[in-house]
mmCIF file of C-alpha atoms and ligand atoms in Angstrom:
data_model
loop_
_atom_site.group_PDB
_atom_site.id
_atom_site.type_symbol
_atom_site.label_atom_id
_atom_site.label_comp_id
_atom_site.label_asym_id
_atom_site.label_seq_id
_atom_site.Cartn_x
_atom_site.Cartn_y
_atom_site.Cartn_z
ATOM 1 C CA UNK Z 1 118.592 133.490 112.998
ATOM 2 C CA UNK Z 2 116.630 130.826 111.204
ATOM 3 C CA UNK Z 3 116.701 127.579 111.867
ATOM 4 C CA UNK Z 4 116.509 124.419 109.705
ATOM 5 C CA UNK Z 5 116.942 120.866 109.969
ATOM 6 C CA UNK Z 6 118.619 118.852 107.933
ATOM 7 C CA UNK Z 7 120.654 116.488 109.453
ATOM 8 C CA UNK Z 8 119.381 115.343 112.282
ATOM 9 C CA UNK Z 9 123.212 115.904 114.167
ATOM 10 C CA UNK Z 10 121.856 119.648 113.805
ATOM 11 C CA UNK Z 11 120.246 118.653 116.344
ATOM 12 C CA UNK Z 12 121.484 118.340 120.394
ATOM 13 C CA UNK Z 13 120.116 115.681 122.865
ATOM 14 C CA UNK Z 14 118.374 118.342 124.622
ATOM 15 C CA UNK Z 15 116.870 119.752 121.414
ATOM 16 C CA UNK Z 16 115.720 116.109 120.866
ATOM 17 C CA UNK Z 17 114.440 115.197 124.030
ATOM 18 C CA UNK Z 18 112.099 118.759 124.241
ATOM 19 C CA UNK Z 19 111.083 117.966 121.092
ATOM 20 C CA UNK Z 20 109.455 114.400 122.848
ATOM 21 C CA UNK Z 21 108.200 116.125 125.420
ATOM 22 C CA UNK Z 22 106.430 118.956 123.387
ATOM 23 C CA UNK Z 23 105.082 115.633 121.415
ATOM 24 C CA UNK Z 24 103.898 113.876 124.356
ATOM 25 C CA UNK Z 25 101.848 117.596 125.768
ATOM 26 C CA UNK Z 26 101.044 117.462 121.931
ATOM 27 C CA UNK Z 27 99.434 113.699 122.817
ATOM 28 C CA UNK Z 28 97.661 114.549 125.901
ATOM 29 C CA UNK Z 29 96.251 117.976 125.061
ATOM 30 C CA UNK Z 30 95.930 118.636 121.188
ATOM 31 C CA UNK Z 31 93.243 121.394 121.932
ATOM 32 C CA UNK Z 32 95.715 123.301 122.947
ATOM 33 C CA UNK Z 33 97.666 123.408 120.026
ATOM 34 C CA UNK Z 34 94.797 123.646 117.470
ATOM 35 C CA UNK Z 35 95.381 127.215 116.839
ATOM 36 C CA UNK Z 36 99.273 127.944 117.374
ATOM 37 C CA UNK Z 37 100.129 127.665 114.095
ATOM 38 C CA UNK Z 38 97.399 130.109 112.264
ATOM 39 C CA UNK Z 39 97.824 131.996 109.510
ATOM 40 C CA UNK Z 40 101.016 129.943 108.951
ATOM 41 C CA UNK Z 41 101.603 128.141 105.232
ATOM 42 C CA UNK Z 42 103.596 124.801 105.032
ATOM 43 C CA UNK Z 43 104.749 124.052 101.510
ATOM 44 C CA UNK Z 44 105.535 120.403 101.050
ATOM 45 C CA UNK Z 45 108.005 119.875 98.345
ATOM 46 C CA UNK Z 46 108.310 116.168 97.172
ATOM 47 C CA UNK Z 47 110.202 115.548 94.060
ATOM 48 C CA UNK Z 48 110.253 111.934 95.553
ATOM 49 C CA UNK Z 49 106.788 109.886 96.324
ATOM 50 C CA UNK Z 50 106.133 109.556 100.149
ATOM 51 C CA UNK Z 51 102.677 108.997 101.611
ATOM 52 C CA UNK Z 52 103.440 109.043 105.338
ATOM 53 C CA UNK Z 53 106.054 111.752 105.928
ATOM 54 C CA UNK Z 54 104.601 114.154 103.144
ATOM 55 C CA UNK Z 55 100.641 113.255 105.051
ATOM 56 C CA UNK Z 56 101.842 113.549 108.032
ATOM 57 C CA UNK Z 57 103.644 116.975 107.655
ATOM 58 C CA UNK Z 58 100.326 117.918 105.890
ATOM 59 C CA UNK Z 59 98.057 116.724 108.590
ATOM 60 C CA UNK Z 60 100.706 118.205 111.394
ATOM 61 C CA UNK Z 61 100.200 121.715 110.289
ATOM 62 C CA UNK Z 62 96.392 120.940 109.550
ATOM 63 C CA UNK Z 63 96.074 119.989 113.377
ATOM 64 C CA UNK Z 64 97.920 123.383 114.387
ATOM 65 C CA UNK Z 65 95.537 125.493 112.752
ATOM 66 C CA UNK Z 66 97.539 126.307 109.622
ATOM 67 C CA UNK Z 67 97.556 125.756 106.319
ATOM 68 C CA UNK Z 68 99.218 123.753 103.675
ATOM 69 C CA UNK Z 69 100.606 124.066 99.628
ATOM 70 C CA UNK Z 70 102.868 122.338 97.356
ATOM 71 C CA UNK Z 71 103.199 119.457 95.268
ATOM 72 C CA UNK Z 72 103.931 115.476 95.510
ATOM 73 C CA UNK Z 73 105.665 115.019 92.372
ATOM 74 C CA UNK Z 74 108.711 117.229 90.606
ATOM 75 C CA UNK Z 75 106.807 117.096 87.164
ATOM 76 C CA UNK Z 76 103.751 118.893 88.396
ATOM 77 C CA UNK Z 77 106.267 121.833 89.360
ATOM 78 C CA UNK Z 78 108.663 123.754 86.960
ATOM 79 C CA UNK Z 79 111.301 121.688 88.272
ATOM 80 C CA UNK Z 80 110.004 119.520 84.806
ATOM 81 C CA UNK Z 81 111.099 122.935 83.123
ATOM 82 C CA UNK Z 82 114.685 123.268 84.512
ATOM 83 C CA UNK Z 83 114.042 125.384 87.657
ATOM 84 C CA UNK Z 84 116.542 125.026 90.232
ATOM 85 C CA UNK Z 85 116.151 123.541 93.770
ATOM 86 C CA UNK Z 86 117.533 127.041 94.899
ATOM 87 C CA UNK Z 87 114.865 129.431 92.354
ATOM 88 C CA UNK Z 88 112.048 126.929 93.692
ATOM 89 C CA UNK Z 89 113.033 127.307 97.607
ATOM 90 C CA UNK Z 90 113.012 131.174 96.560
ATOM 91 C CA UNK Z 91 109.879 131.591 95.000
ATOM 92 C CA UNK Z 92 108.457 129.694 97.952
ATOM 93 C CA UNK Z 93 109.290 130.982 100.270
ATOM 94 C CA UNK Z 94 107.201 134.356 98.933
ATOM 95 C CA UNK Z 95 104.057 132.297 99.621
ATOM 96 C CA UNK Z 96 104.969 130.115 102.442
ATOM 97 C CA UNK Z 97 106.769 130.140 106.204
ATOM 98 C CA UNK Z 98 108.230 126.724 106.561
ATOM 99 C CA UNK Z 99 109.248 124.551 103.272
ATOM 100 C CA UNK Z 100 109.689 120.517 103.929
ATOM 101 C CA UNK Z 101 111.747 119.002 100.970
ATOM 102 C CA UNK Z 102 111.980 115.418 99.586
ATOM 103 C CA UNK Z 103 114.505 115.233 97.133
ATOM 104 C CA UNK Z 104 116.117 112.268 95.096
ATOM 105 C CA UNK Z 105 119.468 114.081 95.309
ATOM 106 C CA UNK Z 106 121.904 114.364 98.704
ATOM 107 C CA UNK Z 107 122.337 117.851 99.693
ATOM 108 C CA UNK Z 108 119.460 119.433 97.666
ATOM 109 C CA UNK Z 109 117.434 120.108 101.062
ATOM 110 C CA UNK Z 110 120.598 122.092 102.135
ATOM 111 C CA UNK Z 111 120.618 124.106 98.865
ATOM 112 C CA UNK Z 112 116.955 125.317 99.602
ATOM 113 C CA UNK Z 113 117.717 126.065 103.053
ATOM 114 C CA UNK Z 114 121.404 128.547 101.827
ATOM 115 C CA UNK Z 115 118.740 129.753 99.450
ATOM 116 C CA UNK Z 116 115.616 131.174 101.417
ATOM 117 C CA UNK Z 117 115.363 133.313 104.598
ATOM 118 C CA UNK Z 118 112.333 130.549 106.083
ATOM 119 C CA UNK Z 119 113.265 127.212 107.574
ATOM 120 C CA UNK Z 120 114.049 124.326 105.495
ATOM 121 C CA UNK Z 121 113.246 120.697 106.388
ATOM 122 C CA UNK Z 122 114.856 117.601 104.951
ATOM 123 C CA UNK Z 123 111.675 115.421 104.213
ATOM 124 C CA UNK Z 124 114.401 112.671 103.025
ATOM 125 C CA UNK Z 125 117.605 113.561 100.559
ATOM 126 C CA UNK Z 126 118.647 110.075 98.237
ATOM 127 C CA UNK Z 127 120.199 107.904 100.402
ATOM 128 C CA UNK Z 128 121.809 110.179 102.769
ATOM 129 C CA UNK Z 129 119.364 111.511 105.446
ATOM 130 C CA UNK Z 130 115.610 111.812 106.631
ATOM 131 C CA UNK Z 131 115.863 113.344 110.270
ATOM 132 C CA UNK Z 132 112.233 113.143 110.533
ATOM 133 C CA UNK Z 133 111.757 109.863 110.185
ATOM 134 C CA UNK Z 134 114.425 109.348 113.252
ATOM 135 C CA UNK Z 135 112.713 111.602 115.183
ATOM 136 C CA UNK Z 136 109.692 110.160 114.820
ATOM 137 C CA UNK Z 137 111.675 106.809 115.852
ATOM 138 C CA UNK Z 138 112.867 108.279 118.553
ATOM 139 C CA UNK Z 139 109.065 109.354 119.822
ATOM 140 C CA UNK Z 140 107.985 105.620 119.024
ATOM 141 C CA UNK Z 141 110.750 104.145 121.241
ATOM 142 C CA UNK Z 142 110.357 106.427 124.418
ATOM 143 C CA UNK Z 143 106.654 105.540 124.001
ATOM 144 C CA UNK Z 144 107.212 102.466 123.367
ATOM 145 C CA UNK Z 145 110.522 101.243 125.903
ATOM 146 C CA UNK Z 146 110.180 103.759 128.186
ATOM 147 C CA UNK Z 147 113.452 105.193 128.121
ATOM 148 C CA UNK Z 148 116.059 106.138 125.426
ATOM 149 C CA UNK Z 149 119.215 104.806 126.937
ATOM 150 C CA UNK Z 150 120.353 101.201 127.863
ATOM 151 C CA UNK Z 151 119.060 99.225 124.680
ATOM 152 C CA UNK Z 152 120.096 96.645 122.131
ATOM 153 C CA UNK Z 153 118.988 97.863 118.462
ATOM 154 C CA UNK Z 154 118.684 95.521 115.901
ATOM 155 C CA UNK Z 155 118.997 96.973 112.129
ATOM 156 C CA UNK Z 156 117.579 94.552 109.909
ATOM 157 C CA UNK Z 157 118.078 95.050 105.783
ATOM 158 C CA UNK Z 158 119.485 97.259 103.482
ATOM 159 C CA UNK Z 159 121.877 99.297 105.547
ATOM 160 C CA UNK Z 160 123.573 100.735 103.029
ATOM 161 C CA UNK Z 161 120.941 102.434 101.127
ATOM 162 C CA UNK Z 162 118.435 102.861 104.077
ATOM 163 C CA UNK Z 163 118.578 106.610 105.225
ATOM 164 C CA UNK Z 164 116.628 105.703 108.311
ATOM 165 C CA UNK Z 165 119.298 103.227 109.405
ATOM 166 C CA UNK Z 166 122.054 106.055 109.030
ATOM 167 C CA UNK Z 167 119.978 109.061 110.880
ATOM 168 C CA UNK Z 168 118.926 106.483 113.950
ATOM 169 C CA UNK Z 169 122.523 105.964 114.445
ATOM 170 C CA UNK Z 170 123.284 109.124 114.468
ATOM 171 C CA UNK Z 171 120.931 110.274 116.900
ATOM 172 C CA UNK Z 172 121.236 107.120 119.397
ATOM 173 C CA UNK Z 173 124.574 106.790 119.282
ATOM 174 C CA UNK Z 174 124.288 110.245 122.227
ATOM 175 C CA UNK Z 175 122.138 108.077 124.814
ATOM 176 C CA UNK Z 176 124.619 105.959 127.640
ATOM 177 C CA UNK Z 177 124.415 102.022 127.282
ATOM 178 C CA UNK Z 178 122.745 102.047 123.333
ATOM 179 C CA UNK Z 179 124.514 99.318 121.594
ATOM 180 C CA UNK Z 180 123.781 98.196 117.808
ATOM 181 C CA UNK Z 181 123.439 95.019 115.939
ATOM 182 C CA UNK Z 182 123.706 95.439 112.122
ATOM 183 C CA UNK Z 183 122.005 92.527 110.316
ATOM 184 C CA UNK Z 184 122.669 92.986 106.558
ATOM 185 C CA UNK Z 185 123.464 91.120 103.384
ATOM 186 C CA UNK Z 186 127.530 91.522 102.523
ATOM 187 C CA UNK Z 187 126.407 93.902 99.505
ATOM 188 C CA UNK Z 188 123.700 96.332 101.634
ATOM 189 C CA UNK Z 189 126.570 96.679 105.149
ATOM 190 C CA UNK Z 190 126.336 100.117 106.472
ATOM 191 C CA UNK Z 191 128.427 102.627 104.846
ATOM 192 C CA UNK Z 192 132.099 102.843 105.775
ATOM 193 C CA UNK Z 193 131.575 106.573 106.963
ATOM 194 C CA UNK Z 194 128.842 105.902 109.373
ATOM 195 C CA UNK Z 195 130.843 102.704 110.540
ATOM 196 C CA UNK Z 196 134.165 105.298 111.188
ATOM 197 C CA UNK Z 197 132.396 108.868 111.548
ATOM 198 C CA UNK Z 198 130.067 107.942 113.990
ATOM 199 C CA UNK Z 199 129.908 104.454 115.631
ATOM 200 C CA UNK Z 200 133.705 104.047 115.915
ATOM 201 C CA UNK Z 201 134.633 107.759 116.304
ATOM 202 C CA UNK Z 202 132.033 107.578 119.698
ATOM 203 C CA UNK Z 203 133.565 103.912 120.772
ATOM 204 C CA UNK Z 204 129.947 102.785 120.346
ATOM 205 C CA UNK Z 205 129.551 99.250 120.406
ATOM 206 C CA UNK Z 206 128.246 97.318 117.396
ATOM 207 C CA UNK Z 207 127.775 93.815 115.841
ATOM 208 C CA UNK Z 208 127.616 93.324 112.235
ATOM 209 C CA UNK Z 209 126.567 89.993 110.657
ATOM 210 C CA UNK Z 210 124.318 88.076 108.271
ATOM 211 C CA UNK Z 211 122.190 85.899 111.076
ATOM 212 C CA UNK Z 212 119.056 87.962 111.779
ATOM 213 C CA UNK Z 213 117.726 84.563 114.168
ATOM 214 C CA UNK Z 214 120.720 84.090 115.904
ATOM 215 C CA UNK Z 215 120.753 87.763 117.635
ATOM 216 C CA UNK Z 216 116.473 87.711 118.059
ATOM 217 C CA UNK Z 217 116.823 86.833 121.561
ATOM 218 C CA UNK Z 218 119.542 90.146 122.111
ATOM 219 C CA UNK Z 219 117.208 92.727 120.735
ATOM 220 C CA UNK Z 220 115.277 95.334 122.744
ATOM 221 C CA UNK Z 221 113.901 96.861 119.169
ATOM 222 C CA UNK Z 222 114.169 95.175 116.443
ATOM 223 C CA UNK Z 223 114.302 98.264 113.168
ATOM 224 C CA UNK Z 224 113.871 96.417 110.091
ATOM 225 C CA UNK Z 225 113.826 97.958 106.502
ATOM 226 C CA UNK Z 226 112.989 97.669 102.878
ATOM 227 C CA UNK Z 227 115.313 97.114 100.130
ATOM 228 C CA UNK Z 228 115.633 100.242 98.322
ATOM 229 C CA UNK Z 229 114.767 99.548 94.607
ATOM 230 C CA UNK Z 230 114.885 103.216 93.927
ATOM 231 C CA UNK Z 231 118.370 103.000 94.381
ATOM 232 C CA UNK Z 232 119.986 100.353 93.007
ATOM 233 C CA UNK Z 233 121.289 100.415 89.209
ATOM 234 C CA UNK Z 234 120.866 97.032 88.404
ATOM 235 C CA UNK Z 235 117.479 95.084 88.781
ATOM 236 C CA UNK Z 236 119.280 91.942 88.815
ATOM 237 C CA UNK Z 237 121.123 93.288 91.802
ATOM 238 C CA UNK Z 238 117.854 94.205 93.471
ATOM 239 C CA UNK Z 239 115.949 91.125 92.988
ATOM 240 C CA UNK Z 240 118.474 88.746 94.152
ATOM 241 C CA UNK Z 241 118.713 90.921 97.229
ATOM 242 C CA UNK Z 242 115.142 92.219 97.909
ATOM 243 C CA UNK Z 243 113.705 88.980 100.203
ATOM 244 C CA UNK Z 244 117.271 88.460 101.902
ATOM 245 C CA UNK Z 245 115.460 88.946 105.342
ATOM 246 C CA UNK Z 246 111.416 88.621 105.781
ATOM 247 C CA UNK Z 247 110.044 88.631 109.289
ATOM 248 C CA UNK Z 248 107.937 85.931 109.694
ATOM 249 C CA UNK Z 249 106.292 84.380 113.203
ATOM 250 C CA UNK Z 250 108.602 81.748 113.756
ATOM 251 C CA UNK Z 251 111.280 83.693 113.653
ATOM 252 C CA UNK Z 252 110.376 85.395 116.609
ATOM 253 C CA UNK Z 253 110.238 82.009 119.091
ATOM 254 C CA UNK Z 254 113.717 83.203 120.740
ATOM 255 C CA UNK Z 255 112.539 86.879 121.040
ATOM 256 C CA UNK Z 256 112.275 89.119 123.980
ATOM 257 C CA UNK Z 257 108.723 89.180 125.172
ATOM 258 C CA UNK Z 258 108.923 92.817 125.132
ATOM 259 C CA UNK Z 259 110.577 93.550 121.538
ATOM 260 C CA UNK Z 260 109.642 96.681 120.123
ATOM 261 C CA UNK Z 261 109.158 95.661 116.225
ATOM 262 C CA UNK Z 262 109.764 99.067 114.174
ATOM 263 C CA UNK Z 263 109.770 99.767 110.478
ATOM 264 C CA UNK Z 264 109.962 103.378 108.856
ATOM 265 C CA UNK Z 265 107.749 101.656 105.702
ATOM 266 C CA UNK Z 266 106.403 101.564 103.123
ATOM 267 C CA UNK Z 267 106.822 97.625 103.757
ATOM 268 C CA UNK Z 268 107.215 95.595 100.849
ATOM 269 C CA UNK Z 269 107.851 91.866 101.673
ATOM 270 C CA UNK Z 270 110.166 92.091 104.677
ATOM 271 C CA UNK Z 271 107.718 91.590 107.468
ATOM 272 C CA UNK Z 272 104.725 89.513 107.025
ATOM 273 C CA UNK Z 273 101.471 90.195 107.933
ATOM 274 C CA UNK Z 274 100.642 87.771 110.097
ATOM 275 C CA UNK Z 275 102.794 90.325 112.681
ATOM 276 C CA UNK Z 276 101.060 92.824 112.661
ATOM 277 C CA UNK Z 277 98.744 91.207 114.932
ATOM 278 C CA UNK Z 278 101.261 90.867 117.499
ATOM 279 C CA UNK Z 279 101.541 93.189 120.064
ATOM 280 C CA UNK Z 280 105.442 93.881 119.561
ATOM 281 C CA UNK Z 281 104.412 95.387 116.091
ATOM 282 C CA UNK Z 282 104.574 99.117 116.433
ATOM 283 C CA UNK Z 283 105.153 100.091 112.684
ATOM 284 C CA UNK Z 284 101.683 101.451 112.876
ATOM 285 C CA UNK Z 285 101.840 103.294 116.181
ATOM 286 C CA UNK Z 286 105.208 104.729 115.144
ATOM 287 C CA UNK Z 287 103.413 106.508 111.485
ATOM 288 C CA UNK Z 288 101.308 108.148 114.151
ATOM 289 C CA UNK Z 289 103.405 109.299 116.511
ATOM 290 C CA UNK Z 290 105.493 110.771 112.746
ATOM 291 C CA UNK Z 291 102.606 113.751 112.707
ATOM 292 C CA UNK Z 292 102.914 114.463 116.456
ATOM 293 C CA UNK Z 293 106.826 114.729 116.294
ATOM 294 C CA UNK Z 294 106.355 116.801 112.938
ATOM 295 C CA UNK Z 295 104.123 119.221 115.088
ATOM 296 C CA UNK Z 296 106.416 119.964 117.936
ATOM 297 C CA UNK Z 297 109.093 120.537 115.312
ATOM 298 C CA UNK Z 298 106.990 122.923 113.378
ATOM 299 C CA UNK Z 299 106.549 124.917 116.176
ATOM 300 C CA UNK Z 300 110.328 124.563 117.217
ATOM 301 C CA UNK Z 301 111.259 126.115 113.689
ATOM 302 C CA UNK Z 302 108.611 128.637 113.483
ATOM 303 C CA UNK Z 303 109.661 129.658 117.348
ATOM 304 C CA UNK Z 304 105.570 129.637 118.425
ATOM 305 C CA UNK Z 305 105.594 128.957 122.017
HETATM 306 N N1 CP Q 1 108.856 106.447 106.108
HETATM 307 C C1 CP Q 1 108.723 107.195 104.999
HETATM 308 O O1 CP Q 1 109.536 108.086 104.703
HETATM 309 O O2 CP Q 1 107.601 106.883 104.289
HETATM 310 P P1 CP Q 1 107.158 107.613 102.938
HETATM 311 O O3 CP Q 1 108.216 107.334 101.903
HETATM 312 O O4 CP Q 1 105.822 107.045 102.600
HETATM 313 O O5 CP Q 1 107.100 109.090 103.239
#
């Protein structure tokens, strides 16, 4: 049977953690993996802009030997003509042997994936999931930390648009001794189902609250994200909202020494720049470890050993 991904509690922990692992050999050996994937096709299907996931999937399969078609924006397809997500998965899947989707719309990933016979990934659906992202999280933290269980995660932002925020949870919320602090103005808190579905429904602890300095000095990793402008019907709403939280030196005085700093980016305002010189920033190590992660699941999906 095929297999997709699209949420990324398809998933197991043991799925997750060979995944890692198959990243890490990735790491330390990519000659070996130069040819696995030839003669394959990857078609990357954004009807959303991306540079680093839709890049990274690109330069994934580039890296395994295999090739790569599709398009970046739904008006250079004949989505602009009224084709359905399911026709377009169809008629793709005649050219190609793995599809990765982007898609402004929950669920549409899903609807590709009933509709073809070749794996589907969700590259990101609206607001509601991008399990590549959070496993490329997961890769930065057990490079980063060292482990995967017995840490304090800070989410920092819009938690209740942020897609990242809702797929880390899901995934960490498996490993012994993980333990959450939501930082969040009252109008972006983390949706009620991930609050009930998954944090409560697993007895995980978490904090909510508005006081991103007063929790610093708690935080193993510290995940902050972007308000999502894309997703917000009023402007007014957005720009009274959008600079709620900016990361700025100071505010890390009262930090651990060894605070992991991530962001899924693109940044806009919310960490300055004058971070990314410190050594805690991993934003930048954690877009490259996106394209090893995307190769080991490649090869997952397409079952090449
Ligand atoms: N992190 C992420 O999804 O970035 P892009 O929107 O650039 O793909």
């Amino acid at each position: 049977m095929k297999k997709d991904l699209i949420d990324i509690q398809d998933l197991s922990r043991e799925d997750i953690d060979e995944l890692i692992a198959v990243a890490e050999d990735i790491i330390a050996d990519p000659d070996k993996y130069a040819e696995k994937c030839r003669r394959k096709k990857l078609a990357t299907l954004f009807y959303e802009p991306s540079t680093r996931t839709r890049l990274s999937f690109e330069a994934a399969m580039y890296e395994l030997g295999g090739q790569v078609i599709g398009f970046s924006e739904a008006n250079s397809s004949s989505a602009a003509k009224g084709e359905s997500v399911a026709d377009t998965a169809r008629t793709v899947a005649c050219f190609a042997d793995i599809i990765a989707m982007r898609h402004p719309k929950e669920g549409a990933p899903m609807v590709a994936a009933r509709s073809t016979h070749i794996p589907v990934i969700n590259a990101g659906d609206g607001g509601h999931n991008h399990p590549t992202q959070t496993l490329t999280d997961l890769l930065t933290i057990a490079r980063e930390k060292g482990r995967l269980d017995d840490l304090t995660i800070g989410c920092c932002g819009d938690l209740k648009f942020g897609r990242t925020v809702h797929s880390l949870i899901a995934a960490m919320h498996r490993y012994p001794g993980v333990r959450f602090v939501l930082i969040s103005p009252e109008e972006l808190v983390i949706p009620e189902h991930v609050r009930t579905d998954i944090l409560q429904a697993n007895n995980i602890e978490f904090l909510e609250t508005r006081d991103l300095e007063a929790v610093m000095p708690e935080l193993d990793i510290l995940y902050m994200t972007r308000v999502q402008r894309e997703r917000f019907f009023n402007e007014a709403d957005y720009i009274r909202l959008k600079d709620s939280y900016i990361l700025t030196p100071d505010k890390l005085t009262y930090a651990k020494p060894d605070l992991a700093i991530l962001h899924p980016l693109p940044r806009v305002n919310e960490i300055a720049v004058a971070i990314d010189s410190d050594p805690r920033a991993c934003y930048f190590r954690q877009v490259l470890c996106g394209k090893y992660i995307r190769m080991a699941l490649i090869l997952k999906l397409l079952g090449v050993k």
